[in-house]
Coordinates of C-alpha atoms in Angstrom, one line a residue:
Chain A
X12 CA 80.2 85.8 100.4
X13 CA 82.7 88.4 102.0
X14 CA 80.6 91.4 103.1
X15 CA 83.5 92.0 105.5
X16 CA 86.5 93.6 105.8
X17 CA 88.3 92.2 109.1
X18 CA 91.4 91.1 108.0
X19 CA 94.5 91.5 105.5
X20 CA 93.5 87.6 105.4
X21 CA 90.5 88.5 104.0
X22 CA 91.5 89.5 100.5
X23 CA 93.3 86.8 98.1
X24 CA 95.7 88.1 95.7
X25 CA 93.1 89.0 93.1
X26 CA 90.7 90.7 95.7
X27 CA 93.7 92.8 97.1
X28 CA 94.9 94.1 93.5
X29 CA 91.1 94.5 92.4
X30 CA 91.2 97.3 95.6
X31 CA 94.5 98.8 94.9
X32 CA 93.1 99.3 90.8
X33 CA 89.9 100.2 91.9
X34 CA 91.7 102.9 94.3
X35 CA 94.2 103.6 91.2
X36 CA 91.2 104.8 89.2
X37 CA 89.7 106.7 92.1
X38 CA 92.9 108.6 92.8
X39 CA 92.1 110.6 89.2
X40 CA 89.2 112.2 90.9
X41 CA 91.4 114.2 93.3
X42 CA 92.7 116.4 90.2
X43 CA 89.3 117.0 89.2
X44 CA 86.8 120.2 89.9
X45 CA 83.8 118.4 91.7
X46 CA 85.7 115.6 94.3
X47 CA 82.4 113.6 94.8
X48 CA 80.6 110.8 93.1
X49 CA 76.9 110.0 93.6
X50 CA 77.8 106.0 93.9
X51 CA 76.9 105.6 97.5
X52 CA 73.7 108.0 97.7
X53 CA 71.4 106.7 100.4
X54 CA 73.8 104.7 101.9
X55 CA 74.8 105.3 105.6
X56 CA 78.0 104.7 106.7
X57 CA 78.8 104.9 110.4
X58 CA 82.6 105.6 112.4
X59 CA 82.3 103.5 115.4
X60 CA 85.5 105.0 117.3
X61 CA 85.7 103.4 120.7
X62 CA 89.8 104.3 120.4
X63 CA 91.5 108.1 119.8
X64 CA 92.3 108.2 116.1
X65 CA 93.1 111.5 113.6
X66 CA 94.4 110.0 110.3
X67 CA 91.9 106.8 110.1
X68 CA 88.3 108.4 111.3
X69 CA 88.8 112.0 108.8
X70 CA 90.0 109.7 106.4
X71 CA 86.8 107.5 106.0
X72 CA 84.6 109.9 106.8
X73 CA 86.1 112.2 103.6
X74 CA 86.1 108.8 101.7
X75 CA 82.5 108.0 102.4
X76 CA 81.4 111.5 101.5
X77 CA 83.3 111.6 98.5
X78 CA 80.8 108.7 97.4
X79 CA 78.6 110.3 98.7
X80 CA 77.1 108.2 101.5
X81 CA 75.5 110.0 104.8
X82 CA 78.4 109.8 107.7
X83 CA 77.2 109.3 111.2
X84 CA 80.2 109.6 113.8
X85 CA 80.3 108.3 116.8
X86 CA 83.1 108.3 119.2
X87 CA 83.0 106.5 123.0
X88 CA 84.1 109.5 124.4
X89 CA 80.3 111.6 125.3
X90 CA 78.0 109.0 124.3
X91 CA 76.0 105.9 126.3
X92 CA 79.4 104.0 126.1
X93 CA 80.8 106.0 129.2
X94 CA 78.2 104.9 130.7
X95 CA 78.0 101.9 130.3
X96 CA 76.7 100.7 127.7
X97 CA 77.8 97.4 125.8
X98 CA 79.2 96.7 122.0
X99 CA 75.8 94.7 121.3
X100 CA 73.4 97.4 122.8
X101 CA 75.6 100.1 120.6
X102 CA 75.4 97.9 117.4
X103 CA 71.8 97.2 118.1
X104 CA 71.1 100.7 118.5
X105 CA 72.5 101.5 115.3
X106 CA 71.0 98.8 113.3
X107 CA 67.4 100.4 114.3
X108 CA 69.3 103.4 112.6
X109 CA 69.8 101.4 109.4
X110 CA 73.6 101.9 109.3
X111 CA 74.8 100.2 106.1
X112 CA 78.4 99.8 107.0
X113 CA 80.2 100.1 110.3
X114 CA 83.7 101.1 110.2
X115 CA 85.0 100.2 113.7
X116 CA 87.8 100.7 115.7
X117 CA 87.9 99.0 119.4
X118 CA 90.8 98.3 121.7
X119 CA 89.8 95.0 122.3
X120 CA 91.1 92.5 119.1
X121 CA 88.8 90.7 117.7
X122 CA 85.7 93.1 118.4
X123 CA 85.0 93.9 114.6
X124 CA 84.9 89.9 113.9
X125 CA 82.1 89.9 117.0
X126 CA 80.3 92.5 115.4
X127 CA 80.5 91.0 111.6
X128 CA 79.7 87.7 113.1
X129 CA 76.8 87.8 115.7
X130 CA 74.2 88.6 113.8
X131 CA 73.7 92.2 116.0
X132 CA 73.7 94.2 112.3
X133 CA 73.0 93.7 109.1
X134 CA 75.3 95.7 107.4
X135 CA 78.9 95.7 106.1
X136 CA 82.1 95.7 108.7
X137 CA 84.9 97.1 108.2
X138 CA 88.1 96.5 110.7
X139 CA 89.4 100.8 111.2
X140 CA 91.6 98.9 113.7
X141 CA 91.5 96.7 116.6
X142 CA 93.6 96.0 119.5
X143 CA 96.9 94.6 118.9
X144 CA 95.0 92.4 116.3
X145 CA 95.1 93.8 112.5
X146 CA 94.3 97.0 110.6
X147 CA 93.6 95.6 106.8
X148 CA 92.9 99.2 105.0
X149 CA 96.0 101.1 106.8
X150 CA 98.0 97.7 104.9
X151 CA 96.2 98.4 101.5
X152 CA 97.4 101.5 101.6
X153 CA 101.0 101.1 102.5
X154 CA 100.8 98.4 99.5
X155 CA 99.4 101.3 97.2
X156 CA 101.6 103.4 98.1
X157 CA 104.6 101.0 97.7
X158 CA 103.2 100.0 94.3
X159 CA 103.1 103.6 93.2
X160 CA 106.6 104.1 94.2
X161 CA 108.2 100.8 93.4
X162 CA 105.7 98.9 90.5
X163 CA 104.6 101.7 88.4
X164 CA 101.7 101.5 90.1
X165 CA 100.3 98.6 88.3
X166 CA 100.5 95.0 89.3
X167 CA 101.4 93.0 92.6
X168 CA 104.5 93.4 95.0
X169 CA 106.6 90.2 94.0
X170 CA 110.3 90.3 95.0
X171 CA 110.3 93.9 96.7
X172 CA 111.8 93.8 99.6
X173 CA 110.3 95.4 103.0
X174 CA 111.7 95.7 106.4
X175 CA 109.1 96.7 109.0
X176 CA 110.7 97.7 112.4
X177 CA 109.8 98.5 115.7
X178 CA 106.9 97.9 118.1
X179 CA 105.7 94.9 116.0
X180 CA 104.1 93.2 119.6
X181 CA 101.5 96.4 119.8
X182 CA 101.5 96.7 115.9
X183 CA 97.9 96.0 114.2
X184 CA 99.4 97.9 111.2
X185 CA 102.4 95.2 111.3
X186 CA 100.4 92.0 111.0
X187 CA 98.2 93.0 108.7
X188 CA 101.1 94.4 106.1
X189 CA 102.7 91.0 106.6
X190 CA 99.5 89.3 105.8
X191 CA 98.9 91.3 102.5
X192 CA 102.7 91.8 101.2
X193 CA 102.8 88.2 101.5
X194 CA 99.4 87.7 99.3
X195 CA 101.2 90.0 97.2
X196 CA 104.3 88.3 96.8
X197 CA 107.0 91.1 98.5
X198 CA 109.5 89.6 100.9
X199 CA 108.6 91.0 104.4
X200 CA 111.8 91.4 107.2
X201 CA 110.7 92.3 110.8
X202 CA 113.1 93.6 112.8
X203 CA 112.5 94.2 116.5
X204 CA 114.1 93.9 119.4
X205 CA 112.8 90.4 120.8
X206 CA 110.9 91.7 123.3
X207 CA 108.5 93.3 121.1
X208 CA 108.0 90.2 118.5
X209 CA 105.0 88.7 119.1
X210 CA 104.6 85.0 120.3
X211 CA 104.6 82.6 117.1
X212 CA 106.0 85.3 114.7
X213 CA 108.2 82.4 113.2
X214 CA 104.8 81.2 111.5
X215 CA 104.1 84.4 110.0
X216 CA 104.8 84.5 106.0
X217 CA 107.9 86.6 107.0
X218 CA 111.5 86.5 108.2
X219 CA 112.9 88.5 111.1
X220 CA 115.7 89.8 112.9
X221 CA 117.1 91.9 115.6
X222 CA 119.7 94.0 113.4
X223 CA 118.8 96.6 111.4
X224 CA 121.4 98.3 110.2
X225 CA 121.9 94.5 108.1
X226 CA 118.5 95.0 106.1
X227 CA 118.4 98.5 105.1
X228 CA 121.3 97.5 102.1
X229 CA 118.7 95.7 99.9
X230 CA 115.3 97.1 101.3
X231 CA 113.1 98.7 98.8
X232 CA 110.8 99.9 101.3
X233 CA 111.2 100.8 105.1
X234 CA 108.3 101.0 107.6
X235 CA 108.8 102.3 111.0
X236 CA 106.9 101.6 113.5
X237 CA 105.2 103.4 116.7
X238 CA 106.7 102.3 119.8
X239 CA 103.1 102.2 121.4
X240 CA 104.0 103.6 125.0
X241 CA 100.5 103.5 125.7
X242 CA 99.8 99.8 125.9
X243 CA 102.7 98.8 127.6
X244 CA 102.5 98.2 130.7
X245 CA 106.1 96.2 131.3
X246 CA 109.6 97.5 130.5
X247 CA 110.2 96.2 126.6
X248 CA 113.5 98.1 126.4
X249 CA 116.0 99.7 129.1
X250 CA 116.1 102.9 127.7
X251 CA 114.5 105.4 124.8
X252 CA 117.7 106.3 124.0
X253 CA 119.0 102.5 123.4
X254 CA 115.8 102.0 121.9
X255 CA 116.4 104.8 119.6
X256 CA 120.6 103.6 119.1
X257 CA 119.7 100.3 118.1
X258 CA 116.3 100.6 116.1
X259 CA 115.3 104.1 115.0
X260 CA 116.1 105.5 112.0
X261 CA 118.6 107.9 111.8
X262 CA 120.4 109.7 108.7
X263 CA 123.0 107.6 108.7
X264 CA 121.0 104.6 108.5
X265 CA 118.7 106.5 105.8
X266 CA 121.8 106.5 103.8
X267 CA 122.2 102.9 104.1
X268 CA 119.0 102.2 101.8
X269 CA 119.4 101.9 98.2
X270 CA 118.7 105.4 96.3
X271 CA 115.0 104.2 95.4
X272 CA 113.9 103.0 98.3
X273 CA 111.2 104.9 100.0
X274 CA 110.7 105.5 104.0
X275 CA 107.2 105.1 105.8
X276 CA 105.2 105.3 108.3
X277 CA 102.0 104.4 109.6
X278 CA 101.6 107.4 111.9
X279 CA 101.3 109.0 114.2
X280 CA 105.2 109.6 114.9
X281 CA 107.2 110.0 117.6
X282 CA 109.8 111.7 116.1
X283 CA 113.3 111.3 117.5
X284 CA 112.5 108.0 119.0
X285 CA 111.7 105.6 116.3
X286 CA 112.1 108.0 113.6
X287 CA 114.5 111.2 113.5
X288 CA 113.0 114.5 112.3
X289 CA 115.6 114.9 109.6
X290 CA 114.1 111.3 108.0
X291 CA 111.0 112.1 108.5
X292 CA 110.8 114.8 106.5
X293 CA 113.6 113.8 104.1
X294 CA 112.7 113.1 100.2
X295 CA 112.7 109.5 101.0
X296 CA 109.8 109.7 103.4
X297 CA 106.5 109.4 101.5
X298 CA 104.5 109.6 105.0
X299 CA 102.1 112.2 103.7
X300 CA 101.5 110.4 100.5
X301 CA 100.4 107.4 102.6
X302 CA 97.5 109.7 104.3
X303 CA 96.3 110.8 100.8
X304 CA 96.5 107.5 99.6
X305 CA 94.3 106.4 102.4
X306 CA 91.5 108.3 101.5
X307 CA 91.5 106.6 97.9
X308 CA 92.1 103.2 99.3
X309 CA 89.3 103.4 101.5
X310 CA 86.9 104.5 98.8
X311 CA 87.4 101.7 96.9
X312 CA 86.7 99.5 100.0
X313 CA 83.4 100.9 100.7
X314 CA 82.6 101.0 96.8
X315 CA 83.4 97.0 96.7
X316 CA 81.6 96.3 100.2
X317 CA 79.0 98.6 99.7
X318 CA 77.9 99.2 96.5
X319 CA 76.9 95.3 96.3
X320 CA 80.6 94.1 95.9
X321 CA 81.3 90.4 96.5
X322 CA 84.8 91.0 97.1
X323 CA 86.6 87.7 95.5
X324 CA 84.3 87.6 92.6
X325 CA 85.2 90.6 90.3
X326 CA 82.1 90.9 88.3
X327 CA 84.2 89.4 85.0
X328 CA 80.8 89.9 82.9
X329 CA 80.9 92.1 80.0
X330 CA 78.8 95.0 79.7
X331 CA 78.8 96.4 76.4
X332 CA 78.5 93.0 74.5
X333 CA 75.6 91.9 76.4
X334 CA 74.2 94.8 75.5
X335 CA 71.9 95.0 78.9
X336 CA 72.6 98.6 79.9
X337 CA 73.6 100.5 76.8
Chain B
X22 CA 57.3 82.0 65.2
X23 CA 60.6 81.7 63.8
X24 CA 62.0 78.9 65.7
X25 CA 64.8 78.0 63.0
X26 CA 67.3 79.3 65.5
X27 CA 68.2 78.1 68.9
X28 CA 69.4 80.5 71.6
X29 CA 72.8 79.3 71.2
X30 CA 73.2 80.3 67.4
X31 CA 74.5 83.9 66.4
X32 CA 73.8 86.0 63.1
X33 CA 77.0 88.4 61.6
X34 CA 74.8 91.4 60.6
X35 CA 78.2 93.5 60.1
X36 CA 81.4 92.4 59.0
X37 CA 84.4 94.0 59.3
X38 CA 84.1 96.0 55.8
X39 CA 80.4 97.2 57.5
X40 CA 82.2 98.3 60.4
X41 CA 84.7 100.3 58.7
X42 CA 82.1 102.1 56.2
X43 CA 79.8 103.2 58.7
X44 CA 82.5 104.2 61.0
X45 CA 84.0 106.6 57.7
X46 CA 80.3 107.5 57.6
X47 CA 79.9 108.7 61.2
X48 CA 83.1 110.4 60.6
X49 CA 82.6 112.3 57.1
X50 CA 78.7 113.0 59.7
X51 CA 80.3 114.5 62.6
X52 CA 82.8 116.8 60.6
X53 CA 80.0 118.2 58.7
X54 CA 77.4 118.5 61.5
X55 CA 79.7 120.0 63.7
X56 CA 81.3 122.4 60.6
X57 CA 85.1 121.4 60.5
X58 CA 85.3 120.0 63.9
X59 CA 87.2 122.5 65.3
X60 CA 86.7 122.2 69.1
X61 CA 85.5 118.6 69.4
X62 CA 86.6 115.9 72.0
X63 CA 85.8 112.1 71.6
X64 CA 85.0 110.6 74.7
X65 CA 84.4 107.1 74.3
X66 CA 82.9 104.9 76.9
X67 CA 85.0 101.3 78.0
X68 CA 85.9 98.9 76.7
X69 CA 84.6 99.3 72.9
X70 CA 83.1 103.2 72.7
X71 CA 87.3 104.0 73.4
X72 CA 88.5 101.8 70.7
X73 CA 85.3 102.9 68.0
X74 CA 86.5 106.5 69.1
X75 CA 90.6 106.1 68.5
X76 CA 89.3 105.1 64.9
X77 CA 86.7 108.0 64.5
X78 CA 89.2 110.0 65.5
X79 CA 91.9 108.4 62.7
X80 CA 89.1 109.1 59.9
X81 CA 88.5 112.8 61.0
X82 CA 92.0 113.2 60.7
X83 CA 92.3 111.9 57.5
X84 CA 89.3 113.9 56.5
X85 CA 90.8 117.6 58.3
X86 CA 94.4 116.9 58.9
X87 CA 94.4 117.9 62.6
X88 CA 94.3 115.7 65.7
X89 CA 91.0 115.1 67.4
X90 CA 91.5 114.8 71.1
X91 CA 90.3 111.4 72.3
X92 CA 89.5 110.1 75.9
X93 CA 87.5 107.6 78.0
X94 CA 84.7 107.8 80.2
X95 CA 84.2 105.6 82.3
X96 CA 80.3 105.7 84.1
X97 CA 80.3 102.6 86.5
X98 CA 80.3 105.0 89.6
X99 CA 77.0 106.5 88.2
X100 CA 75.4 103.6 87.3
X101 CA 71.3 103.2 88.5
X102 CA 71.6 99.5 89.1
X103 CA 75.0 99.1 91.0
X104 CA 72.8 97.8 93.9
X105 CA 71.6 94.8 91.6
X106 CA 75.0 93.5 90.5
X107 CA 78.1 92.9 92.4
X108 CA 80.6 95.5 91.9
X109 CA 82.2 96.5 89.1
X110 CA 85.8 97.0 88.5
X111 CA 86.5 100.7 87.1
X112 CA 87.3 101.1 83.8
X113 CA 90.0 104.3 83.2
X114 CA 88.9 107.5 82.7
X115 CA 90.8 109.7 81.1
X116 CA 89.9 113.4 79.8
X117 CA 92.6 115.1 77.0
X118 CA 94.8 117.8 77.9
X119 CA 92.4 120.4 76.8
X120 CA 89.4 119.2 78.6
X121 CA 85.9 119.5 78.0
X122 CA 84.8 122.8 79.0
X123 CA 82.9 125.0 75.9
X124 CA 83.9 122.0 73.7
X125 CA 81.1 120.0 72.0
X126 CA 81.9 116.7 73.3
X127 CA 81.0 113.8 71.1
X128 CA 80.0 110.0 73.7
X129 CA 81.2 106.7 71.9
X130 CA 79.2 103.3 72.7
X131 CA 79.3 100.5 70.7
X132 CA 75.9 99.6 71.5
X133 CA 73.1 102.1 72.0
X134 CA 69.8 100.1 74.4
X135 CA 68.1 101.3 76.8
X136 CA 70.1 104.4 77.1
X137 CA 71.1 103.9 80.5
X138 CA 74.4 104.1 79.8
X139 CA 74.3 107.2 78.3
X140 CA 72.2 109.5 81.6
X141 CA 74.9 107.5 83.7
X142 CA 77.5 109.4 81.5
X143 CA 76.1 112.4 80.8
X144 CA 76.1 112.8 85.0
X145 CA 79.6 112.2 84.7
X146 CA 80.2 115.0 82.5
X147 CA 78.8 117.8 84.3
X148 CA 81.0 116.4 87.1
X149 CA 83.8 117.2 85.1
X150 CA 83.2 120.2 83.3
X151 CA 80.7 122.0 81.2
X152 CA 80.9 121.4 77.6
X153 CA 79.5 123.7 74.8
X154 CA 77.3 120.5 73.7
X155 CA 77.3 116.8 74.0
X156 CA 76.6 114.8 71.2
X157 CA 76.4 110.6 70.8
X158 CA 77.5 108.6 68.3
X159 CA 77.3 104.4 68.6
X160 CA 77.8 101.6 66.2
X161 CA 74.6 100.1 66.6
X162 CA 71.3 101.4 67.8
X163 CA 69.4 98.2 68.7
X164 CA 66.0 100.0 70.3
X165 CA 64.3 99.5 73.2
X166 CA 64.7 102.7 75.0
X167 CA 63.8 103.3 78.2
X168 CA 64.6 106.9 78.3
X169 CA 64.1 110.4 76.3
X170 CA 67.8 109.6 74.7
X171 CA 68.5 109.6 71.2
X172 CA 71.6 109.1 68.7
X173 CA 73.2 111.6 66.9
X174 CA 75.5 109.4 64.3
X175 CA 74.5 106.2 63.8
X176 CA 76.7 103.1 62.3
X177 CA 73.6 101.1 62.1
X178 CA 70.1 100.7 62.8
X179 CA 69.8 96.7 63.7
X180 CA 65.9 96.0 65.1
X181 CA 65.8 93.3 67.7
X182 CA 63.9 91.3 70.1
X183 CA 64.8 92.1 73.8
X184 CA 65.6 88.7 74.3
X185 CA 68.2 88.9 72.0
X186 CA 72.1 89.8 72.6
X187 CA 73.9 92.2 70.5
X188 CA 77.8 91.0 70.5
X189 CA 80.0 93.7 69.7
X190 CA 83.6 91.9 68.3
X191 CA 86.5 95.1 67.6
X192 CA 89.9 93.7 66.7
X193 CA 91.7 95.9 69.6
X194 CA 90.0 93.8 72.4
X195 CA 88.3 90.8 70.7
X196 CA 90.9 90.0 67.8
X197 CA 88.3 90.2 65.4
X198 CA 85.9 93.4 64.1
X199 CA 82.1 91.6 63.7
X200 CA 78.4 92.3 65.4
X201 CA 76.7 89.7 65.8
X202 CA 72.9 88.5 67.2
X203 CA 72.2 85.9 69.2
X204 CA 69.4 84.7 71.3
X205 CA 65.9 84.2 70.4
X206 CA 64.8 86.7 68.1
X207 CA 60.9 86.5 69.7
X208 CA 58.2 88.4 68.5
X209 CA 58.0 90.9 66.0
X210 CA 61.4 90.8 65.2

């Protein structure tokens, strides 16, 4: 029974595409008068932010009030933490609370898997991020998004091509795309200078190279990534500017890509380093899409986790024909 | 005690010649009720209620010559027992052009229970908009409410023991148009 969301892993191929349709279906309610549904009433949801974040924390919190669950936030920065006070005390503490998800984001990796797994809370986890380690729902909706753009929104990802380049070392957002696109069939490229490709990339479900320029031609999609200045603490790359030469995307590279292929990124950007301004906000990019996406995508997570969801059993029963709730 | 039957057997208490009268019957019903029609919207509910409401909506237009805008309502987001069941995939919902506001707005099931269904949808609706009037119209009303709901075209009245399944069939989804009963038919049925 999966009551978890840690990992890309997590979710086979019909778990992942039961999320992006279940988020498909969501997306409608954004047209409509009255944005919230009564589906999680009485449920508490609580943003465990031990790490800075804009995009992720606002966009759970909207997506858990849109289903109308109660939002506690809680950030490291002014509570017991700076004090002190450990993970297990803090999950205890909200357990007495009777939080019926965490959404968590820690610097260390692997601290949502410590929380799902010790037996500190009863409720669902769900991974907002952790470490260098993964970031599942920031993956589901880069997949959404690249299904809207390049599947007519229906169906898997099989035979699209993506390149993901940059920081993949620091990237969370990196391994867990690889992990999904691969459940999803797409062909995933890493490029990256080699000093910022992980140790054991060769057995990830994905190729990878140090030139870029040679896997824009066929690339359906192109994700750039952060160059994460804040967790480096060794010289990756002589300079920004070579950094920027060899593996940002410029104009002229943008025109490399075939006429449908969309730009994205995870944000936040640095804009002239890994990304230049002009691509950035370019018809190609669809980097603000992604952040509405998010919202839907992570509805649909805390609808499958929370509302009772076994996620990798779709409840295949038939309603109407046994006749038990009409 | 009629024990004839075993819980695995099923009875056809409509064929597909039933299913098409009392659908032209619920038609000819909800053009007269409603005088012409005019501003209605069928909303049925998925999977069956949107099929049973494409065809409603083929007889009314056979009956008045205008186009009868049809959509889907799905209600598994305001559902009372989503706690006691894994979740639920969503079904599509989709409201016409015109939407539902000041138009009397007519719900398609297929099969009319405990009327849970039905609360679960009519929440959904005021979510939406605020029609003139809602109205509900299923193919078979099998009893056993369990809340002040009631039908306003019926295809057919079938009594049954609540240990009995009602198996809607349409050709659209099933490949074949039939309802059947199965299950022991109990008590007083």
């Amino acid at each position: 029974m999966n009551r978890h969301l840690l990992s890309a892993a997590d979710l086979n191929h019909d778990d992942a595409l039961l999320v992006l349709d279940t988020a498909a279906e969501l997306a409608a309610l954004t047209d409509r008068a009255v944005k919230k549904l009564p589906t999680l009433r009485g449920r508490t949801v609580v943003n465990l932010f031990y790490e800075d974040s804009t995009r992720t924390r606002i966009s759970f919190e909207a997506a858990a009030k849109r289903l109308s669950a109660d939002v506690i936030n809680f950030s490291a920065k002014g509570s017991s933490v700076s004090k002190g006070e450990s993970l297990k005390d803090t999950a205890l503490t909200l357990e007495a609370m009777g939080a019926d998800a965490v959404v968590i984001r820690h610097p260390a990796s692997g601290a949502p898997d410590r929380l799902a797994h010790s037996g500190w809370i009863g409720g669902s986890v769900v991974n907002a991020g952790d470490g260098t380690h993964e970031h599942p729902t920031q993956a589901l909706l880069d997949a959404f998004t690249m299904r809207q753009h390049l599947a007519g929104g229906k169906g898997d990802l099989a035979g699209r091509k993506v390149t993901i380049v940059g920081d993949v070392l620091h990237s969370r957002v990196a391994r867990s795309n690889v992990l999904l696109l691969a459940t999803l069939g797409a062909e995933v490229t890493l490029v990256a200078p080699p000093t910022l490709l992980p140790f054991g990339v060769e057995t990830w479900p994905c190729s990878f190279s140090f030139d870029l320029d040679s896997h824009l031609t066929s690339a359906d999609a192109v994700m750039m990534l952060r160059v994460q200045r804040e967790r480096m603490n060794a010289a990756f790359f002589p300079t920004s500017r070579e950094y920027s030469r060899r593996y940002g995307l410029d104009v002229r590279r943008m025109n490399l890509l075939p006429d449908h292929a969309i730009v994205m990124h995870p944000g936040p950007m640095n804009r002239g380093m890994e990304i230049a301004a002009d691509v950035a906000d370019s018809e190609r990019s669809v980097i603000v899409e992604q952040v509405t996406n998010g919202v839907n995508v992570r509805m649909a997570v805390l609808y499958l986790l929370l509302a009772g969801a076994q996620l990798g059993e779709p409840d295949g029963s038939d309603r109407t024909a046994e006749g038990t709730a009409s | 005690m009629s024990a004839a039957r075993t819980p695995d057997e099923t009875r056809t208490v409509l064929d597909s010649d039933d299913i098409a009268r009392a659908l032209t019957r619920v038609a000819h019903e909800i053009v007269e009720r409603t005088k012409g029609a005019d501003d209605i919207v069928l909303l049925g509910i998925p999977t069956r209620g949107v099929y049973l409401a494409n065809r409603i909506a083929e007889r009314i237009h056979v009956i008045e010559g205008r186009d009868i805008p049809v959509g889907s309502l799905d209600i598994t987001l305001y559902r009372d027992d989503l706690r006691r069941a894994p979740a639920r995939a969503l079904l599509p919902t989709t409201i016409p052009p015109g939407g539902i506001d000041d138009k009397i707005v007519v719900l398609v099931d297929d099969v009319l229970y405990s009327g849970r269904t039905i609360r679960a949808a009519l929440d959904a609706l005021s979510d939406i908009g605020r029609p003139r009037m809602v109205q509900l119209a299923v193919l078979v009303d099998r009893g056993h409410r369990e809340l002040p709901i009631r039908p306003d075209y019926v295809g057919k009245n079938i009594p049954t023991a609540k240990t009995e399944k009602v198996l809607v069939h349409l050709v659209e989804f099933d490949g074949d148009d039939a309802v059947r009963l199965s299950g022991e038919p109990g008590e007083g049925s």
